[in-house]
XYZ file of C-alpha atoms in Angstrom:
717
model
C -135.273 -37.007 126.665
C -137.584 -34.051 127.189
C -138.012 -31.480 124.476
C -138.679 -27.791 124.912
C -137.516 -24.295 124.274
C -134.234 -22.759 125.120
C -135.434 -21.735 128.551
C -135.089 -18.343 130.203
C -131.668 -17.690 128.870
C -132.203 -14.183 127.615
C -131.503 -15.353 124.077
C -129.499 -13.021 121.895
C -131.040 -12.300 118.535
C -129.000 -13.541 115.566
C -129.541 -14.218 111.907
C -131.712 -17.216 110.965
C -132.761 -17.602 114.565
C -129.315 -18.836 115.572
C -127.986 -18.032 119.021
C -124.202 -18.265 119.579
C -122.438 -18.546 122.919
C -118.720 -18.715 123.731
C -116.924 -21.766 125.094
C -118.247 -22.704 128.575
C -118.954 -25.510 131.049
C -122.661 -26.385 131.491
C -124.154 -28.490 134.275
C -127.488 -30.332 133.901
C -128.782 -31.701 137.195
C -131.457 -34.065 135.947
C -130.206 -37.511 134.800
C -133.367 -37.961 132.726
C -132.763 -34.762 130.770
C -129.640 -35.432 128.695
C -127.863 -33.294 126.138
C -130.781 -31.057 125.186
C -131.304 -30.186 128.834
C -127.646 -29.230 129.082
C -127.805 -27.152 125.951
C -131.054 -25.537 127.052
C -129.866 -24.710 130.568
C -128.204 -21.431 129.825
C -128.581 -20.358 133.440
C -126.711 -23.420 134.840
C -123.543 -22.794 136.826
C -120.133 -24.295 135.945
C -119.000 -27.419 137.830
C -116.436 -26.222 140.388
C -114.157 -29.261 140.300
C -113.820 -29.267 136.530
C -113.772 -25.515 136.255
C -110.689 -25.435 138.433
C -108.926 -27.713 135.947
C -110.061 -26.543 132.498
C -107.181 -28.311 130.762
C -107.912 -31.725 132.263
C -108.849 -34.256 129.570
C -112.257 -35.816 130.113
C -111.004 -39.090 128.675
C -108.759 -39.492 131.707
C -111.532 -39.098 134.300
C -113.359 -42.380 133.697
C -113.296 -44.820 136.607
C -113.690 -48.589 136.765
C -114.162 -51.063 139.535
C -111.095 -52.733 141.147
C -111.241 -55.596 138.647
C -111.188 -53.095 135.815
C -113.916 -54.948 133.892
C -117.439 -53.980 135.028
C -118.255 -50.323 134.344
C -118.895 -48.108 137.323
C -121.972 -46.068 136.367
C -123.807 -43.376 138.228
C -126.841 -41.979 136.453
C -127.270 -39.380 139.181
C -124.181 -37.620 137.904
C -124.916 -34.686 135.554
C -123.802 -34.468 131.951
C -120.905 -32.109 131.363
C -120.291 -30.333 128.061
C -117.401 -28.172 126.885
C -116.976 -26.613 123.444
C -115.431 -23.594 121.809
C -118.844 -22.494 120.495
C -122.515 -23.387 121.014
C -124.981 -22.664 118.167
C -128.750 -22.695 118.895
C -130.368 -23.308 115.463
C -134.066 -22.678 116.203
C -135.055 -22.838 112.552
C -133.863 -26.443 112.197
C -134.622 -27.388 115.793
C -130.961 -28.250 116.421
C -128.222 -27.407 118.865
C -124.636 -27.530 117.547
C -121.427 -27.675 119.625
C -118.333 -26.752 117.604
C -114.600 -26.894 118.213
C -112.852 -29.171 120.747
C -116.129 -30.644 121.931
C -115.971 -32.754 125.114
C -118.985 -34.516 126.645
C -118.913 -36.530 129.863
C -121.909 -38.572 130.985
C -122.474 -41.744 132.975
C -118.716 -42.493 132.940
C -118.607 -42.244 129.148
C -116.444 -39.553 127.570
C -116.797 -38.268 124.017
C -114.555 -35.845 122.131
C -115.131 -34.578 118.589
C -114.735 -31.574 116.334
C -118.500 -31.093 116.154
C -121.597 -32.502 117.878
C -125.139 -31.876 116.580
C -128.245 -32.588 118.637
C -131.346 -33.003 116.481
C -134.319 -32.395 118.753
C -136.763 -33.627 116.135
C -135.102 -37.062 115.695
C -133.736 -37.188 119.262
C -130.314 -38.136 117.924
C -126.834 -37.015 118.772
C -124.355 -36.904 115.849
C -120.627 -36.383 116.366
C -118.151 -35.862 113.540
C -114.475 -35.115 113.034
C -111.886 -37.088 115.071
C -114.574 -38.727 117.181
C -113.271 -40.575 120.236
C -115.380 -42.321 122.887
C -113.932 -43.857 126.022
C -116.207 -46.430 127.651
C -116.305 -47.214 131.394
C -114.500 -50.507 130.680
C -111.519 -48.562 129.350
C -112.128 -49.419 125.671
C -111.646 -46.535 123.243
C -113.745 -46.052 120.081
C -112.328 -43.929 117.258
C -114.506 -42.951 114.326
C -114.946 -40.373 111.597
C -118.565 -39.883 112.601
C -121.006 -41.474 115.000
C -124.737 -41.112 115.562
C -126.024 -42.069 118.992
C -129.320 -41.984 120.809
C -129.716 -39.847 123.848
C -128.058 -42.215 126.347
C -125.010 -43.199 124.267
C -126.551 -46.631 123.630
C -127.870 -47.390 120.137
C -126.223 -45.942 117.083
C -124.313 -46.268 113.855
C -120.558 -45.750 113.616
C -118.664 -44.958 110.421
C -114.990 -45.849 109.761
C -114.875 -47.359 113.240
C -111.862 -48.415 115.301
C -112.070 -49.778 118.855
C -108.992 -50.151 121.066
C -109.260 -52.116 124.328
C -107.132 -51.455 127.444
C -104.964 -54.420 126.333
C -104.323 -52.708 122.954
C -106.540 -55.188 121.088
C -108.052 -53.425 118.071
C -111.201 -53.734 115.984
C -111.378 -51.658 112.808
C -114.561 -51.716 110.739
C -116.139 -49.995 107.772
C -119.238 -49.388 109.871
C -120.898 -50.641 113.029
C -124.288 -50.629 114.665
C -124.900 -50.796 118.384
C -128.088 -52.716 119.203
C -129.423 -52.359 122.708
C -127.048 -51.745 125.560
C -124.745 -54.706 125.013
C -124.478 -55.781 121.344
C -122.350 -54.167 118.651
C -122.249 -55.427 115.056
C -119.180 -54.482 112.987
C -119.471 -54.614 109.211
C -116.321 -55.678 107.309
C -114.267 -55.711 110.496
C -110.634 -56.442 111.256
C -109.449 -57.709 114.643
C -105.793 -57.652 115.749
C -103.792 -57.481 118.996
C -100.767 -56.023 117.199
C -99.886 -52.387 117.748
C -99.675 -50.125 114.727
C -96.210 -49.546 113.308
C -94.849 -46.262 114.623
C -93.053 -45.417 111.377
C -95.873 -46.531 109.052
C -99.267 -46.820 110.798
C -100.857 -47.873 107.479
C -98.675 -50.998 107.208
C -100.544 -54.287 107.838
C -99.969 -55.822 111.287
C -98.097 -59.090 111.754
C -101.385 -60.977 112.012
C -105.035 -60.067 111.917
C -108.486 -61.612 111.559
C -110.755 -60.219 108.826
C -114.469 -60.995 108.869
C -117.555 -59.894 106.968
C -119.207 -59.360 110.338
C -117.907 -59.215 113.909
C -120.603 -59.341 116.579
C -119.652 -58.314 120.104
C -122.033 -59.360 122.884
C -120.961 -57.740 126.137
C -123.265 -59.814 128.359
C -121.753 -63.032 126.996
C -118.229 -61.657 126.773
C -117.877 -63.081 123.257
C -116.766 -61.951 119.807
C -118.484 -63.822 116.943
C -116.743 -63.839 113.549
C -118.470 -64.644 110.229
C -116.694 -65.392 106.908
C -113.278 -65.258 108.523
C -109.825 -64.926 106.961
C -106.652 -65.243 109.052
C -103.969 -62.932 107.603
C -100.220 -62.696 108.181
C -98.605 -59.442 107.026
C -101.800 -58.684 105.130
C -101.830 -61.981 103.185
C -104.712 -64.453 103.780
C -103.524 -67.816 105.102
C -106.573 -69.678 106.465
C -110.325 -69.285 105.875
C -113.135 -70.501 108.148
C -116.865 -69.738 107.817
C -117.461 -69.022 111.512
C -115.893 -69.077 114.946
C -116.152 -67.218 118.213
C -113.741 -66.277 120.970
C -113.832 -64.443 124.306
C -113.590 -60.683 124.087
C -110.641 -58.824 125.665
C -112.532 -58.302 128.927
C -112.558 -62.079 129.564
C -109.317 -63.076 131.259
C -110.150 -66.786 131.757
C -113.077 -69.075 130.945
C -113.794 -72.788 130.795
C -113.820 -74.241 127.297
C -111.959 -76.162 124.615
C -108.588 -74.883 123.480
C -106.970 -75.137 120.057
C -106.694 -78.817 118.998
C -103.500 -80.212 117.485
C -102.573 -83.055 115.140
C -99.135 -84.617 114.674
C -97.220 -87.628 113.438
C -94.045 -89.443 114.469
C -92.561 -92.828 113.729
C -92.732 -93.850 117.396
C -96.258 -92.673 118.176
C -97.927 -92.729 114.762
C -100.725 -90.259 114.114
C -101.521 -88.185 117.199
C -104.372 -85.809 118.003
C -105.335 -83.918 121.125
C -108.130 -81.544 122.133
C -107.341 -79.673 125.386
C -110.134 -78.546 127.697
C -109.568 -75.701 130.154
C -111.629 -75.724 133.339
C -111.673 -72.420 135.225
C -112.578 -73.819 138.641
C -112.219 -70.520 140.470
C -110.538 -67.145 139.866
C -107.356 -68.566 141.406
C -107.665 -72.224 140.384
C -107.849 -74.113 137.073
C -107.296 -77.502 135.479
C -106.366 -78.272 131.862
C -107.305 -81.769 130.692
C -105.510 -82.888 127.509
C -106.150 -86.439 126.261
C -103.898 -87.454 123.365
C -104.687 -90.358 121.076
C -101.617 -92.046 119.516
C -102.397 -94.612 116.815
C -99.413 -96.794 117.773
C -99.639 -96.524 121.575
C -103.166 -95.774 122.712
C -104.609 -93.019 124.899
C -102.232 -90.745 126.820
C -104.047 -88.779 129.525
C -102.548 -85.442 130.620
C -103.734 -82.934 133.180
C -102.304 -79.682 134.528
C -103.587 -78.319 137.832
C -102.764 -74.732 138.796
C -103.562 -72.982 142.062
C -102.629 -69.416 143.003
C -102.692 -68.398 146.659
C -102.194 -65.065 148.378
C -98.426 -65.579 148.747
C -97.555 -67.817 145.788
C -98.671 -70.533 143.404
C -98.091 -74.195 142.574
C -98.690 -76.561 139.660
C -99.192 -80.318 139.366
C -98.661 -81.873 135.920
C -99.976 -85.452 135.556
C -99.458 -87.811 132.615
C -100.080 -91.525 132.160
C -100.772 -94.186 129.538
C -101.595 -97.883 129.456
C -99.766 -98.859 126.280
C -101.929 -101.089 124.090
C -99.199 -101.834 121.572
C -95.661 -102.615 122.731
C -93.218 -103.877 120.127
C -90.433 -103.985 122.707
C -90.085 -104.335 126.459
C -91.236 -101.215 128.269
C -88.497 -99.405 130.201
C -90.955 -99.395 133.093
C -91.374 -103.218 132.860
C -95.125 -102.606 132.685
C -97.827 -101.560 130.258
C -98.480 -98.502 132.412
C -96.087 -95.586 132.163
C -96.524 -92.161 133.670
C -95.117 -89.195 135.568
C -95.985 -86.508 138.088
C -94.298 -83.094 137.851
C -94.963 -80.422 140.439
C -93.599 -76.906 140.861
C -94.321 -74.204 143.395
C -92.976 -70.983 144.823
C -94.233 -69.043 147.844
C -93.149 -65.815 149.471
C -93.022 -66.332 153.226
C -92.381 -62.622 153.865
C -90.413 -59.756 152.309
C -87.112 -61.623 152.696
C -87.865 -65.356 152.429
C -89.386 -67.582 149.766
C -89.885 -71.322 149.589
C -90.438 -73.570 146.576
C -89.871 -76.844 144.797
C -89.518 -78.454 141.375
C -89.883 -82.246 141.461
C -90.437 -85.036 138.927
C -91.519 -88.606 139.673
C -91.691 -90.953 136.681
C -92.089 -94.627 135.911
C -88.929 -94.598 133.770
C -86.493 -91.971 132.569
C -87.516 -92.257 128.883
C -91.276 -91.716 129.292
C -91.453 -87.925 129.174
C -89.079 -87.602 126.224
C -90.685 -90.483 124.287
C -94.108 -88.822 124.459
C -92.661 -85.331 123.807
C -93.594 -84.036 127.253
C -89.978 -82.853 127.655
C -87.380 -81.783 125.122
C -85.837 -84.863 123.523
C -82.374 -83.344 124.117
C -82.805 -83.279 127.907
C -79.783 -85.071 129.412
C -80.412 -84.802 133.155
C -83.342 -84.996 135.517
C -82.983 -82.562 138.420
C -85.520 -82.132 141.223
C -85.056 -79.576 143.971
C -86.525 -78.119 147.137
C -85.340 -74.656 148.165
C -85.561 -72.034 150.893
C -84.018 -68.654 150.058
C -83.679 -65.498 152.109
C -82.131 -62.277 150.839
C -81.740 -58.757 152.156
C -79.559 -55.812 151.172
C -76.319 -57.380 152.507
C -77.329 -60.893 153.428
C -78.087 -64.072 151.417
C -79.052 -67.537 152.591
C -79.988 -70.410 150.293
C -80.764 -73.991 151.317
C -81.344 -76.523 148.531
C -82.101 -80.233 148.377
C -81.360 -81.862 145.005
C -82.058 -85.187 143.333
C -79.944 -85.782 140.211
C -80.451 -88.456 137.580
C -78.863 -89.119 134.193
C -81.022 -89.606 131.075
C -78.355 -90.707 128.583
C -78.046 -94.297 127.372
C -74.479 -94.334 128.680
C -75.567 -93.325 132.182
C -75.385 -95.969 134.897
C -76.615 -96.165 138.463
C -73.560 -94.100 139.428
C -75.135 -91.150 137.585
C -77.755 -90.793 140.295
C -76.958 -88.603 143.286
C -78.583 -86.542 146.012
C -77.556 -83.329 147.721
C -79.309 -83.283 151.096
C -78.756 -80.388 151.477
C -76.512 -77.728 149.961
C -76.411 -74.444 151.895
C -74.875 -71.134 150.810
C -74.525 -68.105 153.057
C -73.085 -64.685 152.215
C -72.899 -61.622 154.419
C -71.322 -58.182 153.987
C -70.841 -56.289 157.241
C -72.332 -52.807 157.521
C -69.460 -51.261 159.475
C -66.057 -50.976 157.757
C -63.172 -52.989 159.186
C -59.872 -51.094 159.129
C -61.521 -48.775 156.630
C -62.372 -51.593 154.214
C -65.216 -53.930 153.311
C -65.433 -57.184 155.272
C -67.539 -60.142 154.088
C -68.161 -63.724 155.153
C -69.101 -66.777 153.047
C -70.020 -70.332 154.015
C -70.983 -73.456 152.089
C -72.190 -76.815 153.371
C -72.868 -79.889 151.239
C -74.032 -83.431 151.949
C -73.767 -85.352 148.656
C -74.583 -89.032 148.185
C -73.976 -90.993 145.004
C -75.704 -94.190 144.005
C -73.889 -97.354 142.973
C -75.007 -100.663 141.524
C -74.322 -104.011 143.175
C -74.228 -106.742 140.478
C -74.547 -109.469 143.116
C -77.907 -108.260 144.427
C -78.785 -106.351 141.225
C -79.854 -103.394 143.369
C -79.099 -99.698 143.474
C -77.200 -98.903 146.655
C -76.014 -95.757 148.385
C -72.423 -95.318 147.308
C -69.872 -92.567 147.758
C -70.642 -89.801 150.227
C -69.131 -86.356 149.975
C -69.821 -84.063 152.929
C -68.101 -80.714 153.338
C -68.137 -77.425 155.221
C -66.311 -74.374 153.840
C -66.021 -71.000 155.574
C -64.222 -67.995 154.111
C -63.650 -64.396 155.199
C -62.643 -61.584 152.812
C -61.421 -58.042 153.305
C -60.621 -55.380 150.726
C -60.127 -51.637 150.583
C -59.916 -49.275 147.616
C -57.458 -46.373 147.694
C -57.228 -43.626 145.037
C -54.255 -41.265 144.961
C -54.239 -37.695 143.553
C -53.024 -38.957 140.145
C -56.073 -41.222 139.778
C -54.217 -44.458 140.433
C -56.411 -47.082 142.121
C -54.888 -49.491 144.671
C -57.039 -52.311 146.061
C -55.367 -54.460 148.720
C -57.255 -57.604 149.782
C -56.910 -60.505 152.227
C -58.782 -63.821 152.346
C -58.812 -66.700 154.836
C -60.492 -70.053 154.261
C -60.992 -73.324 156.168
C -62.474 -76.601 154.838
C -63.637 -79.791 156.541
C -64.564 -82.915 154.532
C -66.013 -86.265 155.518
C -65.590 -88.701 152.639
C -66.918 -92.219 152.306
C -65.707 -94.232 149.324
C -66.845 -97.601 148.050
C -63.800 -99.572 146.930
C -65.801 -102.079 144.867
C -69.089 -104.016 144.741
C -69.582 -105.771 148.032
C -66.370 -104.264 149.440
C -66.264 -102.504 152.802
C -66.649 -98.732 152.895
C -63.723 -96.484 153.696
C -64.507 -93.316 155.671
C -61.973 -90.564 156.122
C -61.845 -86.935 157.232
C -59.870 -84.223 155.454
C -59.276 -80.725 156.755
C -57.397 -77.925 155.060
C -56.808 -74.209 155.561
C -55.501 -71.595 153.207
C -55.509 -67.890 152.617
C -54.393 -65.221 150.208
C -53.024 -61.710 150.294
C -52.855 -59.536 147.229
C -53.019 -56.160 145.550
C -54.788 -54.929 142.437
C -53.560 -51.825 140.599
C -55.523 -49.788 138.027
C -54.629 -46.520 136.312
C -57.468 -45.339 134.024
C -56.801 -42.633 131.411
C -59.912 -40.856 130.086
C -60.317 -38.519 127.120
C -63.301 -36.754 125.633
C -63.336 -36.511 121.798
C -66.427 -35.012 120.240
C -69.461 -37.021 121.366
C -67.410 -40.003 122.602
C -65.511 -40.852 125.771
C -62.389 -43.030 125.608
C -60.958 -44.865 128.625
C -57.688 -46.830 128.579
C -56.988 -48.747 131.764
C -53.983 -50.973 132.535
C -54.681 -53.493 135.315
C -52.182 -55.577 137.304
C -52.898 -58.005 140.112
C -50.691 -60.152 142.344
C -52.024 -62.885 144.658
C -49.845 -64.853 147.085
C -51.082 -68.111 148.650
C -49.470 -70.911 150.644
C -48.158 -73.896 148.719
C -49.066 -76.562 151.272
C -52.536 -77.545 150.035
C -52.990 -80.821 148.145
C -56.069 -80.929 145.933
C -55.682 -84.674 145.442
C -56.975 -85.443 148.947
C -60.496 -84.338 147.965
C -62.642 -85.756 145.117
C -63.568 -83.152 142.535
C -67.357 -82.873 142.445
C -68.033 -79.235 141.560
C -64.880 -77.764 139.962
C -64.650 -79.802 136.767
C -65.700 -77.039 134.395
C -63.089 -74.397 133.574
C -63.151 -72.108 130.518
C -60.321 -69.588 130.750
C -61.286 -66.327 129.026
C -61.144 -62.583 129.692
C -64.017 -62.731 132.205
C -61.951 -65.049 134.422
C -58.643 -63.171 134.127
C -58.865 -61.157 137.379
C -60.842 -63.623 139.511
C -59.186 -64.324 142.859
C -59.849 -68.060 142.391
C -60.333 -69.285 138.847
C -61.796 -72.683 139.788
C -65.555 -72.986 139.308
C -66.256 -74.761 142.617
C -65.063 -75.363 146.166
C -63.311 -78.731 145.739
C -60.264 -77.252 144.046
C -58.091 -74.440 145.465
C -55.461 -72.285 143.764
C -51.991 -72.558 145.312
C -48.744 -70.604 144.989
C -48.282 -67.052 143.747
C -49.959 -65.770 140.594
C -49.866 -62.460 138.727
C -52.590 -61.323 136.322
C -52.050 -58.399 133.944
C -54.250 -56.854 131.307
C -55.281 -53.784 129.354
C -58.859 -52.576 129.038
C -60.196 -50.054 126.527
C -63.713 -48.592 126.410
C -65.314 -46.247 123.884
C -68.671 -44.862 125.006
C -70.747 -42.557 122.796
C -73.440 -40.173 123.943
C -75.974 -42.123 121.872
C -75.438 -45.219 124.040
C -73.313 -47.282 121.650
C -70.022 -48.624 122.976
C -66.942 -50.730 122.219
C -64.991 -52.516 124.940
C -61.811 -54.550 124.538
C -59.778 -56.630 126.995
C -56.331 -58.205 126.476
C -54.471 -60.067 129.185
C -52.341 -62.942 130.456
C -51.815 -64.774 133.748
C -48.440 -65.860 135.193
C -47.794 -68.544 137.801
C -44.825 -67.070 139.676
C -44.131 -69.544 142.490
C -45.340 -72.835 143.966
C -47.300 -75.733 142.524
C -49.599 -75.015 139.586
C -52.946 -76.721 140.290
C -54.433 -76.347 136.793
C -54.696 -79.311 134.432
C -53.192 -79.588 130.955
C -55.298 -77.974 128.253
C -56.888 -75.325 130.466
C -54.524 -72.609 129.217
C -53.314 -71.997 132.788
C -51.092 -75.077 133.247
C -47.853 -73.352 132.134
C -45.964 -70.615 133.986
C -47.235 -68.186 131.340
C -50.874 -68.700 130.465
C -52.450 -68.424 127.053
C -53.420 -64.936 125.915
C -57.098 -64.059 126.322
C -58.861 -61.387 124.290
C -62.396 -60.082 124.624
C -64.216 -57.682 122.308
C -67.699 -56.336 123.048
C -69.581 -54.062 120.634
C -73.026 -52.493 120.666
C -73.514 -50.177 117.650
C -77.079 -49.590 118.879
C -79.414 -50.832 121.556
C -80.736 -53.445 119.104
C -77.431 -54.996 117.981
C -74.602 -56.539 120.036
C -71.455 -58.482 119.097
C -69.176 -60.453 121.417
C -65.873 -62.148 120.533
C -63.825 -64.066 123.116
C -60.563 -65.645 121.994
C -57.692 -67.598 123.527
C -54.285 -67.854 121.833
C -51.429 -70.205 122.616
C -48.730 -68.324 124.551
C -45.896 -69.826 122.471
C -47.230 -70.217 118.936
C -50.034 -67.627 119.090
C -52.305 -70.167 117.414
C -56.012 -69.860 118.101
C -56.987 -72.351 120.810
C -60.568 -71.329 121.589
C -63.037 -68.936 119.992
C -66.532 -67.874 120.995
C -68.408 -65.536 118.653
C -71.931 -64.332 119.255
C -74.271 -61.750 117.797
C -77.724 -60.661 118.876
C -80.287 -58.575 117.026
C -83.709 -57.295 117.999
C -86.218 -55.122 116.207
C -89.738 -54.667 117.453
C -91.220 -58.097 118.200
C -88.356 -59.953 116.453
C -85.192 -61.130 118.253
C -82.392 -63.300 116.839
C -79.079 -64.621 118.142
C -76.255 -66.761 116.743
C -73.220 -68.256 118.506
C -70.153 -70.014 117.108
C -67.736 -71.952 119.323
C -64.333 -73.472 118.445
C -62.235 -75.506 120.863
C -58.907 -76.914 119.666
C -57.730 -79.850 121.841
C -54.539 -81.904 121.697
C -54.475 -85.556 122.773
C -51.595 -87.453 124.379
C -50.143 -88.330 120.965
C -49.975 -84.694 119.962
C -52.845 -84.880 117.500
C -55.186 -81.912 117.408
C -58.954 -81.998 117.041
C -61.268 -79.098 116.360
C -64.591 -79.164 118.187
C -66.918 -76.697 116.478
C -70.590 -75.914 116.816
C -73.124 -73.276 115.811
C -76.196 -72.319 117.808
C -78.981 -70.093 116.533
C -82.179 -68.951 118.158
C -85.028 -66.623 117.340
C -88.235 -65.360 118.859
C -91.218 -63.460 117.537
C -93.614 -61.777 119.963
C -97.076 -62.294 118.515
C -99.026 -60.601 121.314
C -98.425 -59.423 124.856
C -98.825 -63.023 126.095
C -97.741 -65.126 123.069
C -94.269 -65.613 121.615
C -93.038 -68.032 118.925
C -89.578 -69.514 119.563
C -87.130 -71.507 117.448
C -83.596 -72.784 118.106
C -81.004 -74.878 116.271
C -77.728 -76.362 117.471
C -75.382 -77.960 114.925
C -72.139 -79.846 115.587
C -69.801 -78.899 112.766
């Protein structure tokens, strides 16, 4: 930096040789002449672009390159200074900027209460709420900072650095050495945001070190004498380690090793290595040594393309110690898992999720999958969706993983197709929609004569359905919704009578329809800061009674839980293979309390009546009698962080509790918890009752933006 006088500014005489000027913008055109040139150039003109926006914050004007990592610098740009007051202290050879000081140079921005330029020492000292924003987006906060002329070398007191990803470094002091190294003394590193209610509270986790050295050129943070703290309490100590700094998004290197023990595998250890092949391609190699089994080799390949991504997960082992016959009938066991999803255009995407394995126990035995996994499902899909149109084509491969599963548990859907369309133009003033479903399902069977898995039962179907409905509201507020449906099914069924027996192929067709009306009459009242709505609902649906569900095997309608959410469904079966018949009436009462704060309470009470025709529902579903069981639903949200749900079913005759589902969810900051209790009372053919009860709990804790700890427990009472 050049030194010199104040220039031809027409200096105003003041006491002690001090010249004072009001708040202004100054423009220094020479990149070599830094702050002193700006302060000395009293004749410089204001910068037009910034002068037109005097309230614009300099900290928001920094630019970065498209990747947001490498600073965009331009030393030809002038330094800009704004302050409430400039003091020219000739006696001490200083220039002082006071009050709301803002300096912008070389894509760095500095704000402070006061900045002092010492022309003798060629230093720039800022104090009072100092904040520096670097070209990378990182923000430095300090009580005071002393810098050389080009914002490079300096000492920082009571330092805090915040990266664009909200990673924080707080230090007692720091020294910047050269253009790319910063040494933090007694530093603390954490990715956790400060508590809004108590910013002084310790974060969930942090790393404390006697020294933290940041080398920008290497992209590394080096930690010395390190303590890992949770909620301010030290947990682990290590003398030294280093990690990539926040600007590094991915890099080749070893990941955190792990050690474990199990009765089946013995002592296990693994050290993963991540290979960043390219910005859009990587491979993670994870060998695991098991003392009882040998070396398990694992590798995960990931590749991101312009319109999607895919993964290939490989695992294999040549077992050196087998105390029993391998399920794969070989020393080698392994698997290949691959997943992918690609957007073909704005409406269509294509993907897959497939698993090939030597035996169905391998992945669970070596803890590659959850040990509670009961089914192996692979799929290939093509999905298209627009505002009123949906098409989904899926190919499935199903396999059972339970010890009780046989060859009959394996099946293939090649394919299953769903199509849904809502017409733009109204039909007779109402909404008209069309649905279709096609399925080609094949089940495996086992031939004991040849000891081979054979293709067994085949279940092919085509279902088309058209729906029309129209909503009418009269002057009293009563809502009438008439609706009409028409449906046609075609099945081709091939059954295997027994091992080695001839196949029987048959075709089944059926057609049905429904006509009905739904009535609602909501009553609303405003009391204080709450809104109350009471709404009786009644629905009648008439269908023909000529359909026999026994002609078609039940593949997809075996699950039925009758509760308040199913009360007003037009067809209460869960799949296409079963159809409601006869005439049914559903009635209920809904109540909602909504407060202005967002909290709410909603309750539903109702019952279903089979009025005429054959009742297609099985015993124990709660719908098998002419009058169904009572269903009750209660939903509460005292705040946005707490919710309660209770769904109950009571016997229509005795009012005894038949089924109960209770759940509660809670979230606060990074913590989320949920608990669910289920009770199902069943009665066998002898009239004996049995209570099936279970409790499920789960919790999650968000450690950082990209890391979350999860835990879950399911207990059969």
